[in-house]
Every structure is written in C-alpha cells, then in structure tokens.
Coordinates of C-alpha atoms and ligand atoms in Angstrom, one line a residue:
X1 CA 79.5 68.9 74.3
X2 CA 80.1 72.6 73.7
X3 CA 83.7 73.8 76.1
X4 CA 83.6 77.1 78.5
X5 CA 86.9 78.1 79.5
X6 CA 86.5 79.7 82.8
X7 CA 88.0 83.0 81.6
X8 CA 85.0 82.9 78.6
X9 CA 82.5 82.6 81.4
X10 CA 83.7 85.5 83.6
X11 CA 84.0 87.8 80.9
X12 CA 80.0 86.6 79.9
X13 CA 79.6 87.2 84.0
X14 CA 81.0 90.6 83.8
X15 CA 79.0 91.5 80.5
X16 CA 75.9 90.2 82.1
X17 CA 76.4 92.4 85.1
X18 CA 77.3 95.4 83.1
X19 CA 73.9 95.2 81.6
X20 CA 72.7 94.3 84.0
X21 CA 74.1 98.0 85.8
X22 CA 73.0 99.8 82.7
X23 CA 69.7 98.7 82.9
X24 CA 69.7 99.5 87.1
X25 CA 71.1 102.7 85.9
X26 CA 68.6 103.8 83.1
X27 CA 65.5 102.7 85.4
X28 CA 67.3 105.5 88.1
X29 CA 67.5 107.6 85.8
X30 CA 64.1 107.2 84.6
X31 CA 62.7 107.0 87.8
X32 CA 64.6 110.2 89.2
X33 CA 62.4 112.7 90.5
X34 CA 61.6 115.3 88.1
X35 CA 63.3 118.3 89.1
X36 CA 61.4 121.9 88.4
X37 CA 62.6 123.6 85.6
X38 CA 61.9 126.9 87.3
X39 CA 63.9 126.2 90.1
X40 CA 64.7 128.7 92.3
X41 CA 61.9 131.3 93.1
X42 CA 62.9 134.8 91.2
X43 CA 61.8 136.9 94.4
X44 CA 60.2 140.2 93.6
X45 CA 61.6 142.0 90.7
X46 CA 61.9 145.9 91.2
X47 CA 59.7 146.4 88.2
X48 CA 56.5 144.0 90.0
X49 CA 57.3 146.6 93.0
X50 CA 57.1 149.3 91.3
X51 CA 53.7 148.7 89.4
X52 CA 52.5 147.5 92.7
X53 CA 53.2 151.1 94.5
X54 CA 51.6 152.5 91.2
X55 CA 48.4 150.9 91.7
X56 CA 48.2 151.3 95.2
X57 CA 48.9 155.1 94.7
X58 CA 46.4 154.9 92.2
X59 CA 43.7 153.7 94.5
X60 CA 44.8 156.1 97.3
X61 CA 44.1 158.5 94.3
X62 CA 41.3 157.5 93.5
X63 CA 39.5 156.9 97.2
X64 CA 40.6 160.7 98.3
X65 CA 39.3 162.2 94.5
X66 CA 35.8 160.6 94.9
X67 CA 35.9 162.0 98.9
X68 CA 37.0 165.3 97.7
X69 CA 34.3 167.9 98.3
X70 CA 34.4 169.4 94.7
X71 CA 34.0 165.9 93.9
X72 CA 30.4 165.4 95.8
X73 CA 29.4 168.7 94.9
X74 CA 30.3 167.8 91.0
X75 CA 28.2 164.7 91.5
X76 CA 25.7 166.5 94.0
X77 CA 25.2 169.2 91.5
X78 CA 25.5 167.4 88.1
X79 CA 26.9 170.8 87.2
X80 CA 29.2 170.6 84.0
X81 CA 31.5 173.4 85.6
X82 CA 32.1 172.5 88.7
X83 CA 32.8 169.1 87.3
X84 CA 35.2 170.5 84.3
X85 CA 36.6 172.3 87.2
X86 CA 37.5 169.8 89.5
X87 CA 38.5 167.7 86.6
X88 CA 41.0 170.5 85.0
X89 CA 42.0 170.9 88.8
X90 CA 43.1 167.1 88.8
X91 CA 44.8 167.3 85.6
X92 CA 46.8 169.4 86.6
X93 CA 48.1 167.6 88.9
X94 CA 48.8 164.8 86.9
X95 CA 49.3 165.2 83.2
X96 CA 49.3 161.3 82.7
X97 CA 46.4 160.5 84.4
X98 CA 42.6 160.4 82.7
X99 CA 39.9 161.3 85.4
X100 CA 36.5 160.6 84.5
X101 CA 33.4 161.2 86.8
X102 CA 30.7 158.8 86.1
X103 CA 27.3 158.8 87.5
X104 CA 25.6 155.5 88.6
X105 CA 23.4 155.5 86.3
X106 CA 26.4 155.3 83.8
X107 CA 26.5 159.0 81.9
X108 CA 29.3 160.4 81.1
X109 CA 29.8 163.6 83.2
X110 CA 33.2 165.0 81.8
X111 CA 34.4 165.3 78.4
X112 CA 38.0 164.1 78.0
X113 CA 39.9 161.6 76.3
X114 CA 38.6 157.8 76.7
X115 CA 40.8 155.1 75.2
X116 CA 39.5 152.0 74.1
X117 CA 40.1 150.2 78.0
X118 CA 38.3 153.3 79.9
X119 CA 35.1 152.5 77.5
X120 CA 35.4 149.0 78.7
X121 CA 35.4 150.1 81.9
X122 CA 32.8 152.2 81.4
X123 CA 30.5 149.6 80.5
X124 CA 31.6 147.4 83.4
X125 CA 31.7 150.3 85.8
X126 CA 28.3 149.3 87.6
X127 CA 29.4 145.9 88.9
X128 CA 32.2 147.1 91.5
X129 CA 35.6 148.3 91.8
X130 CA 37.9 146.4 89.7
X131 CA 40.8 146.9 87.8
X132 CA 41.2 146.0 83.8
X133 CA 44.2 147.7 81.6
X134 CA 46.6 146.6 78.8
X135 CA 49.4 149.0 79.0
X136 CA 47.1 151.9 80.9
X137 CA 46.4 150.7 84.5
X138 CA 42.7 151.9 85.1
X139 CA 40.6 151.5 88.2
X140 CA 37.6 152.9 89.2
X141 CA 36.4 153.7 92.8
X142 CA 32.7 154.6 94.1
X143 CA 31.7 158.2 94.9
X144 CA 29.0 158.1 98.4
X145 CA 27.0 161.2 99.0
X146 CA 26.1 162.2 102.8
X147 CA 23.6 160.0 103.0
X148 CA 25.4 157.1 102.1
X149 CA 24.2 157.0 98.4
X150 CA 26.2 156.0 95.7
X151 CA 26.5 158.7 93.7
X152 CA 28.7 157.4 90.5
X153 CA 32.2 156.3 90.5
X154 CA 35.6 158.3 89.8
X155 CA 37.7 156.3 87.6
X156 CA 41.5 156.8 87.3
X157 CA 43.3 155.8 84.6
X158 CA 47.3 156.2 84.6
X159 CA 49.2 155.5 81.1
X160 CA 52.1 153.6 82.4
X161 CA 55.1 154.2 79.3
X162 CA 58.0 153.2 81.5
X163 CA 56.8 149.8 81.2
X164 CA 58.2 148.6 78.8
X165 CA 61.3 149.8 80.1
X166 CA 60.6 148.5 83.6
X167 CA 59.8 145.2 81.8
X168 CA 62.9 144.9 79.2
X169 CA 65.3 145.4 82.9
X170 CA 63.3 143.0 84.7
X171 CA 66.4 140.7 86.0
X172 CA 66.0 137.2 84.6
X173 CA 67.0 133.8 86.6
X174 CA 69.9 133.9 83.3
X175 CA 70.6 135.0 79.6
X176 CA 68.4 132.0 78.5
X177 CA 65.4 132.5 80.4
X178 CA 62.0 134.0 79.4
X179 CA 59.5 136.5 80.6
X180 CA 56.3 137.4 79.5
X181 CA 53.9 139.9 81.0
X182 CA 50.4 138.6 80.9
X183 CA 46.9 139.7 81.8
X184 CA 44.4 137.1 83.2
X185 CA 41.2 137.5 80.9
X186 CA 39.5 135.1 83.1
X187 CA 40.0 132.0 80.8
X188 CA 42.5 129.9 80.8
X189 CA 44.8 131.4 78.7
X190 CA 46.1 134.6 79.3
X191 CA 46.8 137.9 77.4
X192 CA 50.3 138.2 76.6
X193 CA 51.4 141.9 76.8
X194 CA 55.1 141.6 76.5
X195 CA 57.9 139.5 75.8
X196 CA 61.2 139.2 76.9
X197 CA 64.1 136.3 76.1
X198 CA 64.3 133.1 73.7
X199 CA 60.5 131.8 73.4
X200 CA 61.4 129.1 72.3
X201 CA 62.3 127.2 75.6
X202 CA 58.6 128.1 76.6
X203 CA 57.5 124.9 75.6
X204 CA 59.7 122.9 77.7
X205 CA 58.7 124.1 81.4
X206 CA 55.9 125.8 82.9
X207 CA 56.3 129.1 83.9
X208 CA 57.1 130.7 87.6
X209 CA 54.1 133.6 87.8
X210 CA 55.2 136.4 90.0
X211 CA 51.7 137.8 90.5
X212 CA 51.4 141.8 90.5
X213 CA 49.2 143.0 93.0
X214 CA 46.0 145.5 93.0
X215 CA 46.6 144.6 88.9
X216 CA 45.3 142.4 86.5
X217 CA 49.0 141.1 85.4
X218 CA 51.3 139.0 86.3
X219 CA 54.9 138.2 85.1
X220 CA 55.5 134.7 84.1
X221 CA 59.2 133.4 83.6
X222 CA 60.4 130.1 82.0
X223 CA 63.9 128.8 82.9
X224 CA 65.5 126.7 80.0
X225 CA 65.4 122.7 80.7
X226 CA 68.7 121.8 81.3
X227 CA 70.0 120.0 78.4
X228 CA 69.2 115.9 78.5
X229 CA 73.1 114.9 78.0
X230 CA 74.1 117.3 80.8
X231 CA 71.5 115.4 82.9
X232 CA 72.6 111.8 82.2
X233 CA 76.2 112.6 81.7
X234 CA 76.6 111.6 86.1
X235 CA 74.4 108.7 85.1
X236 CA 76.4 107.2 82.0
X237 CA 79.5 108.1 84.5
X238 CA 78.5 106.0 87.2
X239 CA 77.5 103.3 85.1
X240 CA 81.0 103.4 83.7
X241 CA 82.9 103.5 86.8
X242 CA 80.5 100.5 87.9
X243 CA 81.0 98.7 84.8
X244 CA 84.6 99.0 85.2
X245 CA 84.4 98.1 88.9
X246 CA 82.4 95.2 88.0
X247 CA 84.7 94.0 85.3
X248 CA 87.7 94.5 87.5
X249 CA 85.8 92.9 90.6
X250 CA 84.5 89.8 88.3
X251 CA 87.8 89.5 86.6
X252 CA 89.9 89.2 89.7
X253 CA 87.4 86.9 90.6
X254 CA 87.4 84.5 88.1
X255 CA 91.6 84.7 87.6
X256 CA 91.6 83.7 91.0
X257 CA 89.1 81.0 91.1
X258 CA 91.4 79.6 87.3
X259 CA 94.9 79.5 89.1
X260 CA 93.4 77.7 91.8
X261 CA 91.8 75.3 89.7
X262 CA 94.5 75.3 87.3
X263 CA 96.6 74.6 90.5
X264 CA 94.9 71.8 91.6
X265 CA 94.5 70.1 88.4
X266 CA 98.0 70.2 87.7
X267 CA 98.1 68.2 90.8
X268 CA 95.9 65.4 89.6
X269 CA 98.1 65.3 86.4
X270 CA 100.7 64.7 88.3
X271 CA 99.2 62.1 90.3
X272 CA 98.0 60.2 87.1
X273 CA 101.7 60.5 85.7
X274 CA 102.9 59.2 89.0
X275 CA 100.2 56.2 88.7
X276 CA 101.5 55.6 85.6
X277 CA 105.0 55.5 86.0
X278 CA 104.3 53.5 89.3
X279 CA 105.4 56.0 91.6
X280 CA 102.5 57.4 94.0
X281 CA 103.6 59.4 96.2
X282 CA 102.0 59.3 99.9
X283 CA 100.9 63.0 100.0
X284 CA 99.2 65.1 96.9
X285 CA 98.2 69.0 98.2
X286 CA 95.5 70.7 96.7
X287 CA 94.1 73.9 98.2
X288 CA 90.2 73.4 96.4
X289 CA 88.0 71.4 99.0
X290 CA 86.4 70.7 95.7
X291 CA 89.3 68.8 94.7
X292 CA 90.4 66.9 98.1
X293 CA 87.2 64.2 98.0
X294 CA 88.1 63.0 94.2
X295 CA 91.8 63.1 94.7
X296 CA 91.5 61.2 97.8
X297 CA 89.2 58.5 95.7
X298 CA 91.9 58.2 93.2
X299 CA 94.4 58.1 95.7
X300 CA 93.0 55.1 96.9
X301 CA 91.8 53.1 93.8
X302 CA 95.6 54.0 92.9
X303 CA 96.7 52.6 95.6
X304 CA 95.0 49.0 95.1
X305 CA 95.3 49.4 91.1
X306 CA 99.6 49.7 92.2
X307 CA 99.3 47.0 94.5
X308 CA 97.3 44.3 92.3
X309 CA 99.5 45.3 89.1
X310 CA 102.9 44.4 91.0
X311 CA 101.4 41.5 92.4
X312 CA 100.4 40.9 89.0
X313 CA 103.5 41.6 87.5
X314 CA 105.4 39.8 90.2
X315 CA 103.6 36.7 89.4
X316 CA 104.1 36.7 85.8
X317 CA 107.9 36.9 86.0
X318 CA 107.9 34.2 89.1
X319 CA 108.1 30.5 88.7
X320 CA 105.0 29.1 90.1
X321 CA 106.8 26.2 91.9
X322 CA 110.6 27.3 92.8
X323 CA 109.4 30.8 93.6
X324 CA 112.4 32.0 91.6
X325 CA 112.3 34.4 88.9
X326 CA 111.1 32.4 85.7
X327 CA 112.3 32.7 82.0
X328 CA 110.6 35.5 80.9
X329 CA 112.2 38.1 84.0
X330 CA 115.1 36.2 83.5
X331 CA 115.4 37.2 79.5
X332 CA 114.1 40.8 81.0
X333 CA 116.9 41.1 83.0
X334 CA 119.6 39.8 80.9
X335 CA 118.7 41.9 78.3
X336 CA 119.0 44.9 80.8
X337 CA 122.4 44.0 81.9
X338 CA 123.2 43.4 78.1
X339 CA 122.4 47.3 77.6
X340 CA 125.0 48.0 79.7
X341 CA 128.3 46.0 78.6
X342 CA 128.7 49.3 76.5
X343 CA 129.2 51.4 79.6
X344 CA 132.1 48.9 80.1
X345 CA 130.4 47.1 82.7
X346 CA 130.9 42.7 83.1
X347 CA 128.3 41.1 83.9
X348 CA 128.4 37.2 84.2
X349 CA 125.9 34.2 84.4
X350 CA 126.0 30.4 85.5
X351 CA 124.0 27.7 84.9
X352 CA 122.9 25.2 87.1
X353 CA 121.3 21.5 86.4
X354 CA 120.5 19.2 89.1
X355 CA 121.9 16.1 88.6
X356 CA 120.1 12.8 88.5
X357 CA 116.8 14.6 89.0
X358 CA 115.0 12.6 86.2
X359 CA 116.2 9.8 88.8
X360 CA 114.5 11.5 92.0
X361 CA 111.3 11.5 89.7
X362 CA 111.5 7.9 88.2
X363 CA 111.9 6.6 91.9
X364 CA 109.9 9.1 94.3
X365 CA 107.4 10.1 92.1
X366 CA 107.0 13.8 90.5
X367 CA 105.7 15.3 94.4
X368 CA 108.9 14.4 95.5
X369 CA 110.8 16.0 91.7
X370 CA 108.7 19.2 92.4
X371 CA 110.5 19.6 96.3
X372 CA 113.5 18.8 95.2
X373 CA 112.9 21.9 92.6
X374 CA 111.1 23.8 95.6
X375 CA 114.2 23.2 97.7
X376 CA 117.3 23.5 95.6
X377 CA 115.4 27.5 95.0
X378 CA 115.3 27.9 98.4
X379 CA 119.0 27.1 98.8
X380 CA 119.9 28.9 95.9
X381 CA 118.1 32.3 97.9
X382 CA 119.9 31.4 100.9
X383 CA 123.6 31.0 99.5
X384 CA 123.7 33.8 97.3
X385 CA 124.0 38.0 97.2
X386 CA 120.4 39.9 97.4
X387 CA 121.7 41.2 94.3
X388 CA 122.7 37.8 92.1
X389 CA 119.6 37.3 90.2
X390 CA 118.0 34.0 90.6
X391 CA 115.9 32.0 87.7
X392 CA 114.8 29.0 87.0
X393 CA 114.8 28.2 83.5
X394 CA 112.7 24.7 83.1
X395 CA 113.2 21.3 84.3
X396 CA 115.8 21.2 87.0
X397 CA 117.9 24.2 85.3
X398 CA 118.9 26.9 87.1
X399 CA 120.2 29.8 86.5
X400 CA 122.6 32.8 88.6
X401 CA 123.0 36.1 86.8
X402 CA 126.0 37.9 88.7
X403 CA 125.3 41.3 87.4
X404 CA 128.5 43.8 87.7
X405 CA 130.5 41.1 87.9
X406 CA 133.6 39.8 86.1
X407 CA 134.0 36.1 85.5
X408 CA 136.8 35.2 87.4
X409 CA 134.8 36.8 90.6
X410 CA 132.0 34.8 89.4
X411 CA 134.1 31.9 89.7
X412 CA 135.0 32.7 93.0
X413 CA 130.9 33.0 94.0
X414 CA 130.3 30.1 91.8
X415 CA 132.8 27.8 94.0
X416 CA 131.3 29.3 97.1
X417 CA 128.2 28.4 96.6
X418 CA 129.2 24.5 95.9
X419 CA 131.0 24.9 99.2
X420 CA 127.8 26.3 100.9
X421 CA 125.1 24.1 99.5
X422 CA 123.9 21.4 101.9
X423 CA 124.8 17.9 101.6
X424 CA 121.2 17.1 101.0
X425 CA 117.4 17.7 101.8
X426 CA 114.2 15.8 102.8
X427 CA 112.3 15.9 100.0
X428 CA 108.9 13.8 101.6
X429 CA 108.5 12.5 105.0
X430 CA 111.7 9.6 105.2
X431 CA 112.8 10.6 101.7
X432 CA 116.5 12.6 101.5
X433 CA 118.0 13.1 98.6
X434 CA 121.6 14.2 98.2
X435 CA 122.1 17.3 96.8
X436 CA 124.7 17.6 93.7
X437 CA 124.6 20.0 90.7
X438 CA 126.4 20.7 87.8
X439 CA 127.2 24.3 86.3
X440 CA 128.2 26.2 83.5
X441 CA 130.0 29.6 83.5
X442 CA 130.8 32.4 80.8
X443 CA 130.6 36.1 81.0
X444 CA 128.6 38.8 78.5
X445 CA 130.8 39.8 76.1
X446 CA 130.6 43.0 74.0
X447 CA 131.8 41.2 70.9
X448 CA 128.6 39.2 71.2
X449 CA 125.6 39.9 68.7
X450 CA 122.8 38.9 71.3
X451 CA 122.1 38.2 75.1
X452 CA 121.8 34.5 74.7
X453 CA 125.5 33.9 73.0
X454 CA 126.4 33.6 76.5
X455 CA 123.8 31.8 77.8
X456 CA 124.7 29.1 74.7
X457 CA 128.8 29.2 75.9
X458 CA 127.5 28.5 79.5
X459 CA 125.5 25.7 78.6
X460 CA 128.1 24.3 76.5
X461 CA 130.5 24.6 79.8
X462 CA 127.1 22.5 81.4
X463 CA 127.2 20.0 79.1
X464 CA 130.9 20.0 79.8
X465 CA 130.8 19.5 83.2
X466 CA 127.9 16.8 82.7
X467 CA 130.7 14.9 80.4
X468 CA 132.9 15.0 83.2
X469 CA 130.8 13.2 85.4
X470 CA 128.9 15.5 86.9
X471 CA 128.7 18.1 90.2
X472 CA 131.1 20.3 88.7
X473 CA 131.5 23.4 87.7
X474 CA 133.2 24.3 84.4
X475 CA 133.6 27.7 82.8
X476 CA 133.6 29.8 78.7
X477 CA 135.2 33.0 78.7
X478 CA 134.1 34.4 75.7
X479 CA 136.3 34.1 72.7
Ligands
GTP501 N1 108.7 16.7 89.2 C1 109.0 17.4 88.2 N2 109.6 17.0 87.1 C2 109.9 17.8 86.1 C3 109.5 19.1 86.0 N3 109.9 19.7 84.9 C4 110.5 18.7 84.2 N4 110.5 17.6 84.9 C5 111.1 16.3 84.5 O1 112.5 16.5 84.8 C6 113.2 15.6 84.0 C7 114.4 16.2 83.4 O2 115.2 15.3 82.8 P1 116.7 15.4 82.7 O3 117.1 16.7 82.3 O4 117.2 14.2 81.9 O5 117.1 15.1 84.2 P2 118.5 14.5 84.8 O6 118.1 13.3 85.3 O7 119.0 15.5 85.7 O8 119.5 14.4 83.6 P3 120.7 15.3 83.4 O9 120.2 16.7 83.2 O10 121.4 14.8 82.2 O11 121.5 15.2 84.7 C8 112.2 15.1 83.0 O12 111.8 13.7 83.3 C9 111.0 16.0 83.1 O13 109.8 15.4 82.9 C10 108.7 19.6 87.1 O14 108.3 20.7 87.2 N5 108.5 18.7 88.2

C-alpha cells in the first residue's frame, strides 16, 4: 500500500490549487474585455480646423465668384475678355488660387494653369458640386443665370503648401503613435497622402479617423498596442500573491490538522503502552472527534482484555484447591525477594507440613484430606500479615515467605502463628480433626548460589522437627 504523509498531501493540495489559480487566472485574462488600442478620442487637431475653415472659405469663395456680376455676364456673354478680366481680377486677389469658368456644356472658357486634379474635375464637373484634391483642395460651384439656368460652374482650386507643415505638427496621442492623412477614393482602401510616426504599430490597432469636413480627407491615427508583458504583468502578480496565499492558507491548514492528529495518536500510543504494561488509566483526552469513538472501543476491549488476563494470571499462580498461591508464584516471588538480598535486605521462609494428614485420608476418605487442605489455607490467611506470602507447595506442605524479615522475627511470627491456630476443624459433617503442624525455618542468605538453598535448609529443619515427634517448629540459619 503506497504511504501519504499528510504534509506530502497538502503540499499536492496546494500545488493543485495553484494550478488550479493559474488556469482561473489565464481564462481572465483571456476572457478580459479587449480594451481599444485607440483609446482616448484625439479631439480636433488645430491642423483638421484649419483645413476645415479653408474649405469652407473656399466655398464661400466660390458661391459669391459664380454670383458675381462679371461672372454672369462672363458666362452670359461667352466673351473671352470679360472672362480673362474677371479672372485676372480674381487672381489678383488670390495668387494661390486657380479659377476656372466652365460652361455646362463642359468648354473650357479661361486659359490658365490646370493641374492634373482640376482636369479630373473637369471631366466630373457635370455631376454636382463635389470636392476631390490630393494636396490642392479643389471644389467647384454652379453658376445660375436670371432665369434660373445653369450656366456652367466656377471651380476654385486652392494649392494648400502649409500642409505638410500643418500635418508634421499635428499633436499625436504620444511619441509612438501614427498618423496618416488619407483620401477616401470611394473603395475600401484609402489614398494615403502623408505619414507621420513609426508605421510599424499600424498593424496592430485600427485607426481613430478624425474626419475633415467639406474635404475628401481624413486623418487617421494608430496608438501603439500596449506591450503583452505590461498587460499580464497585474495578472501573473495576482496569481502570485494568490498562489502564495493559497500555499500559506493550505499549509497552515494541513500543519494544523498533523499536530492534532499527531496529538491524538500519541494518545493511543500511550494507551497501547499503558495496556501493555497493565496500567490503563481511567481517562485518555484526545481533541479529534475522529479519534474519541475508536479510543473509547479500545478503552473498553482493554478494559475486559485487563480484567480476563489477571484473572487469568491469578489463576495460574493460585492453587486450585487451598486458594493459596501455588508453586509456580511461589518460585516467582522467591526469586524476587532473592534479587534483593543484595540491597541488604533479609528475607525469611517457613515450611509447614500437616501432620498425620496421609492419616485423615486413609480414614475419612480424600473429600475429607482436600478440607483439611481447604482449611489449614484458610487459617493460614487468617493468622498471618497481608504481606507474608502464602503457598502451598503440594501435598499437605505449606509454605510462609516473610519477606523483609530477619529470622529471628520470623521466629517470633512463626511461634505466633502455632499460638493462633485453632485446636482443630470440622472437616465433613461429624468429622473434626485436630489441627497440628510441623515447620521448618531458615532465612535467604547472600552467600547462597540459588533461591532454593534455603528452601532445602528449611526443609531439612522439617524433617527435623518431624524426627522430633512432630508439631514443632525447628529452625537453619544459614551457615
Ligand atoms: N486428599 C488429598 N490428598 C492428597 C492431596 N495431595 C496429596 N495427597 C496425599 O497426601 C498424602 C501425603 O502423605 P504424607 O506426606 O506421608 O502425609 P503425612 O501423613 O502427613 O506424613 P508426614 O508428612 O510424614 O507427616 C499422600 O497420601 C497423598 O496421596 C490432595 O490434594 N488431596
């Protein structure tokens, strides 16, 4: 099974989410609305102002030539001199300008200087009054007679030199913008007259076109694009700052969420070292909710897993029928107190045989042995310290571990006990049997190479007393 720790998975968590930001963050960016290039409208530059009033003077020009008297009478008459003189008359009055009179039915009335547009207009004069130039600004205007007939049509055409200089100080939205001065031809793409500024940019936006009135142009300016990394440098920021909020946010998170769990398991280990050592304790605090159903579970089944393995255990060093400790808690426990002698401690042991019990047995039958057994333990509980250590070793021996306890003060508890033992006990129904032991004494020695070399001096002091005729006690110090 493959292992996560939880730090691993909140740093996938955070990674995840990071994307997961960058891609929110790209498809804003993406989706963004498209801001105009040209932002900002230019307003009116002087320049489109100017050529405006030009045109417009122009026509004023124009409409007052054609109503002139010397004008009808030039068209009236068809006389060359009144025409050459009304013409000199006018250009006089304006060096720049070209003045033609043209009849209606398209001759040529004056002589005078006819650049390549006036022909142009020339040939278009017949269909109304409109206005075509390049860098001359022409326009024609009808001529009426009295009667309302059109006579012909005055045409005007002003050379316009200063502009190029109007155009090169037309002010620009900024240093990298560009202008051009176009002329609609009527298609789709216009005549470019002049250029002003890096072309280049051209192909990124479309244009602003700052029409020019009562003339064919227009001015048409192109702001740069604003460079790409300026535009996603806020974006790339905020997914940053998110991603760093994020990883923060999920971090804290996560360290958090570990302690706590960290907290609480530490908590179970200690509960499963305290079921091991035996030693539960009644309350186990954990702060995860996630935690307090298991840990109660276990606290239970720990509980009743205690419980059966000292009752268990209790059994298995208990003698079945004196309810005494038997051998086996009884070499435990003399091996314990052994340990000790070290330390300088005495510890001291007696042995105890009942006598004539093979007797009780022969006569009253084993039911009546086992009581006698059952009740010489029971006296033995009742006569002697909580803390003298009972056993029953097999048969009818007995035997009394006096633990921190010198031999002659065993001696002392050894007497005591033949003083407080009953005379003797009903064994069955009409059966009483008198009670008499006999005992051996001795002491753990340091000197001695094993627990049981005092066991074997006591027994010896048992068989003594036996020799002696019985219900007695006699004692081995050690040598
Ligand atoms: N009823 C009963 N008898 C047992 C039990 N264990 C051993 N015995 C018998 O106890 C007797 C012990 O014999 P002995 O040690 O000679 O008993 P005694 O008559 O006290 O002799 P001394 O020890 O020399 O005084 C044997 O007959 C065993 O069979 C038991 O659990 N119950």
């Amino acid at each position: 099974m493959h292992h996560t720790s939880i730090t691993r998975l909140g740093l996938i968590l955070a990674a995840v989410l990071v994307l997961l930001a960058g891609l929110v963050t790209s498809a804003i960016y993406l989706t963004r609305p498209q801001g105009s290039p040209v932002a900002e409208d230019m307003g009116k530059p002087v320049m489109a102002t100017q050529i405006e009033f030009l045109a417009d003077a122009m026509k004023r020009s124009a409409a007052r030539i054609a109503a002139h008297p010397q004008t009808l009478a030039c068209f009236a008459s068809g006389s060359p001199e009144v025409c050459q003189a009304q013409a000199a008359n006018l250009q006089a009055l304006n060096q720049d300008a070209t003045i033609l009179f043209v009849t209606d039915g398209q001759r040529q009335l004056l002589p005078g200087f006819l650049p390549g547009d006036t022909r142009q207009l020339l040939a278009n004069a017949g269909h109304g009054a409109t206005a075509t130039a390049t860098f001359n600004l022409s326009l024609s205007h009808p001529v009426t007679g009295a009667d309302g007939k059109r006579l012909g049509f005055v045409i005007v055409e002003q050379s316009v030199p200063q502009l190029q200089v109007l155009f090169d100080t037309l002010p620009l939205p900024d240093a990298a913008a560009y202008a051009e001065l176009q002329q609609s031809q009527g298609g789709d793409q216009p005549a470019v007259l002049m250029r002003r500024g890096n072309q280049a940019i051209k192909r990124n936006a479309r244009p602003t076109l700052i029409a020019l009135a009562g003339t064919p142009w227009q001015i048409a300016v192109w702001r740069p694009v604003t460079p790409v990394a300026e535009n996603v440098a806020p974006y790339i920021l905020g997914w940053l700052v998110a991603s760093l909020l994020i990883a923060v946010l999920v971090m804290g998170i996560v360290l958090a969420v570990r302690n706590r769990v960290t907290d609480n398991l530490r908590t179970l280990v200690k509960f499963t070292n305290d079921l091991r050592q035996q030693r539960l304790r009644a309350d186990y605090a954990v702060s995860l909710a996630e935690f307090q159903a298991p840990l109660e579970t276990m606290l239970k089944l720990g509980k009743v897993m205690l419980g059966r393995q000292k009752e268990v255990s209790s059994q298995a060093r208990l003698d079945h029928l004196s309810q005494v400790n038997n051998r086996r808690a009884f070499d435990e426990k003399q091996k314990e107190l052994f340990a000790t002698l070290k330390d300088g401690w005495s510890h001291s042991l007696l042995i105890l045989d009942i006598d004539n019990f093979k007797q009780v047995n022969d006569t009253f039958g084993h039911e009546a042995g086992d009581q006698l057994i059952i009740k010489f333990g029971n006296v033995l509980k009742s006569c002697l310290r909580n803390s003298d250590f009972i056993a029953r070793l097999g048969g009818d021996e007995f035997c009394v571990l006096f633990p921190y306890t010198p031999l002659d003060r065993a001696q002392e508890l050894a007497e005591r006990l033949r003083a407080k033992m009953p005379e003797s006990v009903e064994l069955i129904p009409g059966v009483t049997q008198r009670l008499s032991w006999s005992g051996g004494l001795s002491e753990y020695s340091r000197d001695d190479r094993e627990e049981n070399e005092a066991l074997a001096r006591a027994d010896a002091a048992l068989l003594e007393a036996k020799r002696g005729g019985r219900n007695a006690t006699r004692v081995r110090a050690a040598a």
